[in-house]
Amino acid sequence: LQPFIRPAPQVLQLRCSCKAPLAAMAARTAQQTLCQHTAQTGSQQIIGNAFDSLFVRDGKITESTEASFFIYKDGILWTHPENNFIHKNITRRLLMERLSKDMDLQIIERAFDKDFALKADEAFLCGPRCEFMPVTKIDRSFVADGKVGELTQKLQDAYMAFVAKECPAKHE
């Protein structure tokens, strides 16, 4: 099963100018839930059967509803810069601070659009629930050849090895 990702329509982009952190978090969670439901079930604006939605702000892909979005292009990992529009998740941090160094990967944090992402060699989501989830399509268009990339598989393996080492199962 290969995920099918499409940018969320701009109309779904809610801007929360709440001063209270809990109110802002609630608004963001509502937006994420709506976008993920729309991706999976469809609506009048888009067709369903997608794994998730990508958020697009000012024409640039920021992230998915629950994870960071990365592309691998010309030997470099690209992702949106971390700011108040991006999940600050532990899996992203592990990739940025540990796995990339262990695997000698260069990461560039710079905003990019859908066309740039579609020209990537591979793409993936990175988050605590999906871990490292390959992205093979964006908006019905294949990323590269539409297959899971070699780097994504290596990152999945490195992540699982890290978890096994740092969080060994307790046997009684």
mmCIF file of N, CA, C and O in Angstrom, residues 51-118:
data_model
loop_
_atom_site.group_PDB
_atom_site.id
_atom_site.type_symbol
_atom_site.label_atom_id
_atom_site.label_comp_id
_atom_site.label_asym_id
_atom_site.label_seq_id
_atom_site.Cartn_x
_atom_site.Cartn_y
_atom_site.Cartn_z
ATOM 1 N N PHE A 51 -3.748 9.039 1.898
ATOM 2 C CA PHE A 51 -3.302 8.717 3.247
ATOM 3 C C PHE A 51 -3.414 9.939 4.147
ATOM 4 O O PHE A 51 -3.784 9.844 5.302
ATOM 5 N N ASP A 52 -3.094 11.100 3.610
ATOM 6 C CA ASP A 52 -3.017 12.315 4.414
ATOM 7 C C ASP A 52 -3.067 13.518 3.491
ATOM 8 O O ASP A 52 -3.077 13.382 2.277
ATOM 9 N N SER A 53 -3.090 14.696 4.070
ATOM 10 C CA SER A 53 -3.030 15.950 3.330
ATOM 11 C C SER A 53 -1.738 16.666 3.665
ATOM 12 O O SER A 53 -1.206 16.524 4.763
ATOM 13 N N LEU A 54 -1.268 17.453 2.713
ATOM 14 C CA LEU A 54 -0.145 18.343 2.970
ATOM 15 C C LEU A 54 -0.694 19.754 3.112
ATOM 16 O O LEU A 54 -1.574 20.159 2.357
ATOM 17 N N PHE A 55 -0.175 20.492 4.076
ATOM 18 C CA PHE A 55 -0.569 21.882 4.231
ATOM 19 C C PHE A 55 0.283 22.743 3.309
ATOM 20 O O PHE A 55 1.498 22.547 3.191
ATOM 21 N N VAL A 56 -0.362 23.693 2.646
ATOM 22 C CA VAL A 56 0.312 24.615 1.744
ATOM 23 C C VAL A 56 0.033 26.020 2.240
ATOM 24 O O VAL A 56 -1.118 26.400 2.434
ATOM 25 N N ARG A 57 1.092 26.784 2.454
ATOM 26 C CA ARG A 57 0.953 28.164 2.922
ATOM 27 C C ARG A 57 1.743 29.057 1.977
ATOM 28 O O ARG A 57 2.930 28.847 1.771
ATOM 29 N N ASP A 58 1.063 30.020 1.378
ATOM 30 C CA ASP A 58 1.688 30.934 0.411
ATOM 31 C C ASP A 58 2.381 30.161 -0.709
ATOM 32 O O ASP A 58 3.472 30.505 -1.147
ATOM 33 N N GLY A 59 1.753 29.069 -1.156
ATOM 34 C CA GLY A 59 2.278 28.280 -2.259
ATOM 35 C C GLY A 59 3.376 27.308 -1.884
ATOM 36 O O GLY A 59 3.867 26.572 -2.742
ATOM 37 N N LYS A 60 3.779 27.258 -0.626
ATOM 38 C CA LYS A 60 4.866 26.382 -0.178
ATOM 39 C C LYS A 60 4.316 25.277 0.718
ATOM 40 O O LYS A 60 3.478 25.534 1.583
ATOM 41 N N ILE A 61 4.797 24.056 0.531
ATOM 42 C CA ILE A 61 4.390 22.934 1.366
ATOM 43 C C ILE A 61 5.037 23.097 2.732
ATOM 44 O O ILE A 61 6.240 23.321 2.824
ATOM 45 N N THR A 62 4.243 22.985 3.782
ATOM 46 C CA THR A 62 4.803 23.122 5.126
ATOM 47 C C THR A 62 4.952 21.762 5.811
ATOM 48 O O THR A 62 6.027 21.427 6.286
ATOM 49 N N GLU A 63 3.890 20.972 5.850
ATOM 50 C CA GLU A 63 3.903 19.683 6.553
ATOM 51 C C GLU A 63 2.614 18.953 6.252
ATOM 52 O O GLU A 63 1.758 19.454 5.531
ATOM 53 N N SER A 64 2.460 17.758 6.830
ATOM 54 C CA SER A 64 1.185 17.045 6.738
ATOM 55 C C SER A 64 0.399 17.315 8.014
ATOM 56 O O SER A 64 0.827 18.090 8.855
ATOM 57 N N THR A 65 -0.722 16.627 8.168
ATOM 58 C CA THR A 65 -1.551 16.880 9.343
ATOM 59 C C THR A 65 -0.896 16.424 10.636
ATOM 60 O O THR A 65 -1.192 16.953 11.696
ATOM 61 N N GLU A 66 0.009 15.436 10.562
ATOM 62 C CA GLU A 66 0.616 14.898 11.786
ATOM 63 C C GLU A 66 2.132 14.764 11.713
ATOM 64 O O GLU A 66 2.740 14.279 12.660
ATOM 65 N N ALA A 67 2.743 15.129 10.611
ATOM 66 C CA ALA A 67 4.161 14.825 10.443
ATOM 67 C C ALA A 67 4.859 15.883 9.599
ATOM 68 O O ALA A 67 4.226 16.641 8.873
ATOM 69 N N SER A 68 6.167 15.879 9.696
ATOM 70 C CA SER A 68 6.998 16.732 8.856
ATOM 71 C C SER A 68 7.120 16.096 7.480
ATOM 72 O O SER A 68 7.063 14.876 7.327
ATOM 73 N N PHE A 69 7.304 16.934 6.470
ATOM 74 C CA PHE A 69 7.430 16.466 5.093
ATOM 75 C C PHE A 69 8.852 16.738 4.614
ATOM 76 O O PHE A 69 9.356 17.845 4.752
ATOM 77 N N PHE A 70 9.503 15.705 4.091
ATOM 78 C CA PHE A 70 10.867 15.810 3.573
ATOM 79 C C PHE A 70 10.909 15.308 2.140
ATOM 80 O O PHE A 70 10.156 14.407 1.772
ATOM 81 N N ILE A 71 11.799 15.891 1.359
ATOM 82 C CA ILE A 71 12.113 15.335 0.042
ATOM 83 C C ILE A 71 13.618 15.110 -0.021
ATOM 84 O O ILE A 71 14.390 15.746 0.698
ATOM 85 N N TYR A 72 14.011 14.195 -0.884
ATOM 86 C CA TYR A 72 15.415 13.915 -1.127
ATOM 87 C C TYR A 72 15.667 14.212 -2.588
ATOM 88 O O TYR A 72 15.040 13.629 -3.474
ATOM 89 N N LYS A 73 16.532 15.176 -2.841
ATOM 90 C CA LYS A 73 16.772 15.633 -4.208
ATOM 91 C C LYS A 73 18.256 15.935 -4.370
ATOM 92 O O LYS A 73 18.826 16.676 -3.571
ATOM 93 N N ASP A 74 18.862 15.352 -5.379
ATOM 94 C CA ASP A 74 20.277 15.594 -5.691
ATOM 95 C C ASP A 74 21.189 15.356 -4.485
ATOM 96 O O ASP A 74 22.110 16.131 -4.224
ATOM 97 N N GLY A 75 20.886 14.301 -3.716
ATOM 98 C CA GLY A 75 21.737 13.934 -2.588
ATOM 99 C C GLY A 75 21.545 14.780 -1.334
ATOM 100 O O GLY A 75 22.330 14.673 -0.400
ATOM 101 N N ILE A 76 20.506 15.603 -1.308
ATOM 102 C CA ILE A 76 20.255 16.502 -0.170
ATOM 103 C C ILE A 76 18.819 16.321 0.306
ATOM 104 O O ILE A 76 17.895 16.215 -0.500
ATOM 105 N N LEU A 77 18.633 16.288 1.635
ATOM 106 C CA LEU A 77 17.282 16.286 2.215
ATOM 107 C C LEU A 77 16.800 17.723 2.329
ATOM 108 O O LEU A 77 17.545 18.600 2.770
ATOM 109 N N TRP A 78 15.568 17.956 1.948
ATOM 110 C CA TRP A 78 14.943 19.280 2.022
ATOM 111 C C TRP A 78 13.707 19.189 2.897
ATOM 112 O O TRP A 78 12.939 18.225 2.803
ATOM 113 N N THR A 79 13.479 20.188 3.708
ATOM 114 C CA THR A 79 12.269 20.275 4.520
ATOM 115 C C THR A 79 11.981 21.735 4.816
ATOM 116 O O THR A 79 12.871 22.583 4.721
ATOM 117 N N HIS A 80 10.748 22.010 5.157
ATOM 118 C CA HIS A 80 10.370 23.382 5.511
ATOM 119 C C HIS A 80 11.084 23.783 6.799
ATOM 120 O O HIS A 80 11.237 22.958 7.704
ATOM 121 N N PRO A 81 11.525 25.030 6.901
ATOM 122 C CA PRO A 81 12.180 25.468 8.147
ATOM 123 C C PRO A 81 11.235 25.329 9.341
ATOM 124 O O PRO A 81 10.028 25.532 9.211
ATOM 125 N N GLU A 82 11.814 24.986 10.472
ATOM 126 C CA GLU A 82 11.005 24.870 11.686
ATOM 127 C C GLU A 82 10.582 26.267 12.133
ATOM 128 O O GLU A 82 11.403 27.161 12.273
ATOM 129 N N ASN A 83 9.286 26.441 12.304
ATOM 130 C CA ASN A 83 8.730 27.697 12.807
ATOM 131 C C ASN A 83 7.385 27.383 13.460
ATOM 132 O O ASN A 83 7.083 26.221 13.713
ATOM 133 N N ASN A 84 6.577 28.394 13.709
ATOM 134 C CA ASN A 84 5.307 28.148 14.403
ATOM 135 C C ASN A 84 4.264 27.456 13.523
ATOM 136 O O ASN A 84 3.193 27.134 13.995
ATOM 137 N N PHE A 85 4.564 27.204 12.246
ATOM 138 C CA PHE A 85 3.641 26.493 11.368
ATOM 139 C C PHE A 85 4.008 25.018 11.228
ATOM 140 O O PHE A 85 3.370 24.291 10.496
ATOM 141 N N ILE A 86 5.051 24.578 11.906
ATOM 142 C CA ILE A 86 5.588 23.233 11.725
ATOM 143 C C ILE A 86 5.511 22.440 13.025
ATOM 144 O O ILE A 86 5.773 22.971 14.093
ATOM 145 N N HIS A 87 5.169 21.141 12.891
ATOM 146 C CA HIS A 87 5.227 20.249 14.052
ATOM 147 C C HIS A 87 6.661 20.174 14.548
ATOM 148 O O HIS A 87 7.587 19.955 13.772
ATOM 149 N N LYS A 88 6.835 20.333 15.813
ATOM 150 C CA LYS A 88 8.157 20.145 16.416
ATOM 151 C C LYS A 88 8.154 18.755 17.049
ATOM 152 O O LYS A 88 8.030 18.611 18.245
ATOM 153 N N ASN A 89 8.244 17.739 16.203
ATOM 154 C CA ASN A 89 8.104 16.380 16.712
ATOM 155 C C ASN A 89 9.453 15.720 16.951
ATOM 156 O O ASN A 89 10.474 16.105 16.379
ATOM 157 N N ILE A 90 9.450 14.730 17.797
ATOM 158 C CA ILE A 90 10.670 14.059 18.233
ATOM 159 C C ILE A 90 11.320 13.271 17.102
ATOM 160 O O ILE A 90 12.547 13.165 17.036
ATOM 161 N N THR A 91 10.532 12.760 16.175
ATOM 162 C CA THR A 91 11.098 11.994 15.067
ATOM 163 C C THR A 91 11.853 12.915 14.118
ATOM 164 O O THR A 91 12.940 12.585 13.647
ATOM 165 N N ARG A 92 11.291 14.089 13.848
ATOM 166 C CA ARG A 92 11.993 15.094 13.035
ATOM 167 C C ARG A 92 13.310 15.478 13.714
ATOM 168 O O ARG A 92 14.347 15.563 13.068
ATOM 169 N N ARG A 93 13.237 15.709 15.007
ATOM 170 C CA ARG A 93 14.436 16.100 15.754
ATOM 171 C C ARG A 93 15.503 15.001 15.699
ATOM 172 O O ARG A 93 16.687 15.281 15.521
ATOM 173 N N LEU A 94 15.077 13.747 15.848
ATOM 174 C CA LEU A 94 16.010 12.624 15.757
ATOM 175 C C LEU A 94 16.677 12.589 14.381
ATOM 176 O O LEU A 94 17.893 12.398 14.279
ATOM 177 N N LEU A 95 15.900 12.780 13.334
ATOM 178 C CA LEU A 95 16.462 12.793 11.987
ATOM 179 C C LEU A 95 17.447 13.949 11.819
ATOM 180 O O LEU A 95 18.551 13.763 11.321
ATOM 181 N N MET A 96 17.049 15.137 12.261
ATOM 182 C CA MET A 96 17.875 16.332 12.064
ATOM 183 C C MET A 96 19.167 16.275 12.884
ATOM 184 O O MET A 96 20.221 16.675 12.400
ATOM 185 N N GLU A 97 19.088 15.790 14.116
ATOM 186 C CA GLU A 97 20.231 15.864 15.023
ATOM 187 C C GLU A 97 21.084 14.597 15.069
ATOM 188 O O GLU A 97 22.257 14.667 15.414
ATOM 189 N N ARG A 98 20.517 13.453 14.737
ATOM 190 C CA ARG A 98 21.262 12.207 14.928
ATOM 191 C C ARG A 98 21.388 11.376 13.657
ATOM 192 O O ARG A 98 22.495 11.112 13.198
ATOM 193 N N LEU A 99 20.260 10.974 13.093
ATOM 194 C CA LEU A 99 20.308 10.059 11.951
ATOM 195 C C LEU A 99 21.006 10.681 10.750
ATOM 196 O O LEU A 99 21.774 10.008 10.058
ATOM 197 N N SER A 100 20.754 11.961 10.490
ATOM 198 C CA SER A 100 21.385 12.614 9.335
ATOM 199 C C SER A 100 22.907 12.638 9.490
ATOM 200 O O SER A 100 23.636 12.461 8.516
ATOM 201 N N LYS A 101 23.371 12.857 10.712
ATOM 202 C CA LYS A 101 24.819 12.869 10.955
ATOM 203 C C LYS A 101 25.401 11.460 10.836
ATOM 204 O O LYS A 101 26.456 11.263 10.226
ATOM 205 N N ASP A 102 24.699 10.470 11.404
ATOM 206 C CA ASP A 102 25.158 9.084 11.316
ATOM 207 C C ASP A 102 25.222 8.598 9.869
ATOM 208 O O ASP A 102 26.070 7.775 9.520
ATOM 209 N N MET A 103 24.304 9.099 9.027
ATOM 210 C CA MET A 103 24.232 8.664 7.632
ATOM 211 C C MET A 103 24.904 9.656 6.676
ATOM 212 O O MET A 103 24.805 9.504 5.461
ATOM 213 N N ASP A 104 25.546 10.678 7.232
ATOM 214 C CA ASP A 104 26.250 11.698 6.455
ATOM 215 C C ASP A 104 25.331 12.361 5.417
ATOM 216 O O ASP A 104 25.673 12.474 4.246
ATOM 217 N N LEU A 105 24.155 12.797 5.889
ATOM 218 C CA LEU A 105 23.177 13.458 5.027
ATOM 219 C C LEU A 105 23.163 14.957 5.294
ATOM 220 O O LEU A 105 23.147 15.385 6.445
ATOM 221 N N GLN A 106 23.139 15.725 4.230
ATOM 222 C CA GLN A 106 22.995 17.169 4.358
ATOM 223 C C GLN A 106 21.508 17.497 4.333
ATOM 224 O O GLN A 106 20.755 16.956 3.524
ATOM 225 N N ILE A 107 21.066 18.396 5.234
ATOM 226 C CA ILE A 107 19.668 18.813 5.282
ATOM 227 C C ILE A 107 19.611 20.317 5.053
ATOM 228 O O ILE A 107 20.340 21.077 5.698
ATOM 229 N N ILE A 108 18.738 20.719 4.153
ATOM 230 C CA ILE A 108 18.491 22.138 3.913
ATOM 231 C C ILE A 108 17.068 22.430 4.368
ATOM 232 O O ILE A 108 16.119 21.788 3.910
ATOM 233 N N GLU A 109 16.930 23.392 5.268
ATOM 234 C CA GLU A 109 15.607 23.840 5.711
ATOM 235 C C GLU A 109 15.236 25.081 4.897
ATOM 236 O O GLU A 109 15.707 26.170 5.166
ATOM 237 N N ARG A 110 14.401 24.862 3.891
ATOM 238 C CA ARG A 110 13.975 25.947 3.020
ATOM 239 C C ARG A 110 12.600 25.605 2.455
ATOM 240 O O ARG A 110 12.337 24.459 2.101
ATOM 241 N N ALA A 111 11.739 26.577 2.361
ATOM 242 C CA ALA A 111 10.393 26.363 1.824
ATOM 243 C C ALA A 111 10.477 26.012 0.333
ATOM 244 O O ALA A 111 11.330 26.537 -0.389
ATOM 245 N N PHE A 112 9.608 25.102 -0.092
ATOM 246 C CA PHE A 112 9.560 24.709 -1.500
ATOM 247 C C PHE A 112 8.118 24.424 -1.891
ATOM 248 O O PHE A 112 7.268 24.177 -1.048
ATOM 249 N N ASP A 113 7.864 24.461 -3.195
ATOM 250 C CA ASP A 113 6.501 24.257 -3.685
ATOM 251 C C ASP A 113 6.310 22.829 -4.203
ATOM 252 O O ASP A 113 7.233 22.011 -4.199
ATOM 253 N N LYS A 114 5.088 22.553 -4.649
ATOM 254 C CA LYS A 114 4.727 21.215 -5.111
ATOM 255 C C LYS A 114 5.556 20.798 -6.325
ATOM 256 O O LYS A 114 5.987 19.653 -6.417
ATOM 257 N N ASP A 115 5.799 21.717 -7.258
ATOM 258 C CA ASP A 115 6.577 21.379 -8.446
ATOM 259 C C ASP A 115 7.985 20.923 -8.071
ATOM 260 O O ASP A 115 8.506 19.965 -8.642
ATOM 261 N N PHE A 116 8.609 21.604 -7.124
ATOM 262 C CA PHE A 116 9.940 21.219 -6.656
ATOM 263 C C PHE A 116 9.882 19.835 -6.018
ATOM 264 O O PHE A 116 10.739 18.989 -6.264
ATOM 265 N N ALA A 117 8.850 19.582 -5.219
ATOM 266 C CA ALA A 117 8.702 18.287 -4.551
ATOM 267 C C ALA A 117 8.508 17.156 -5.562
ATOM 268 O O ALA A 117 9.038 16.065 -5.385
ATOM 269 N N LEU A 118 7.753 17.417 -6.624
ATOM 270 C CA LEU A 118 7.514 16.374 -7.629
ATOM 271 C C LEU A 118 8.769 16.024 -8.418
ATOM 272 O O LEU A 118 8.854 14.951 -9.010
#
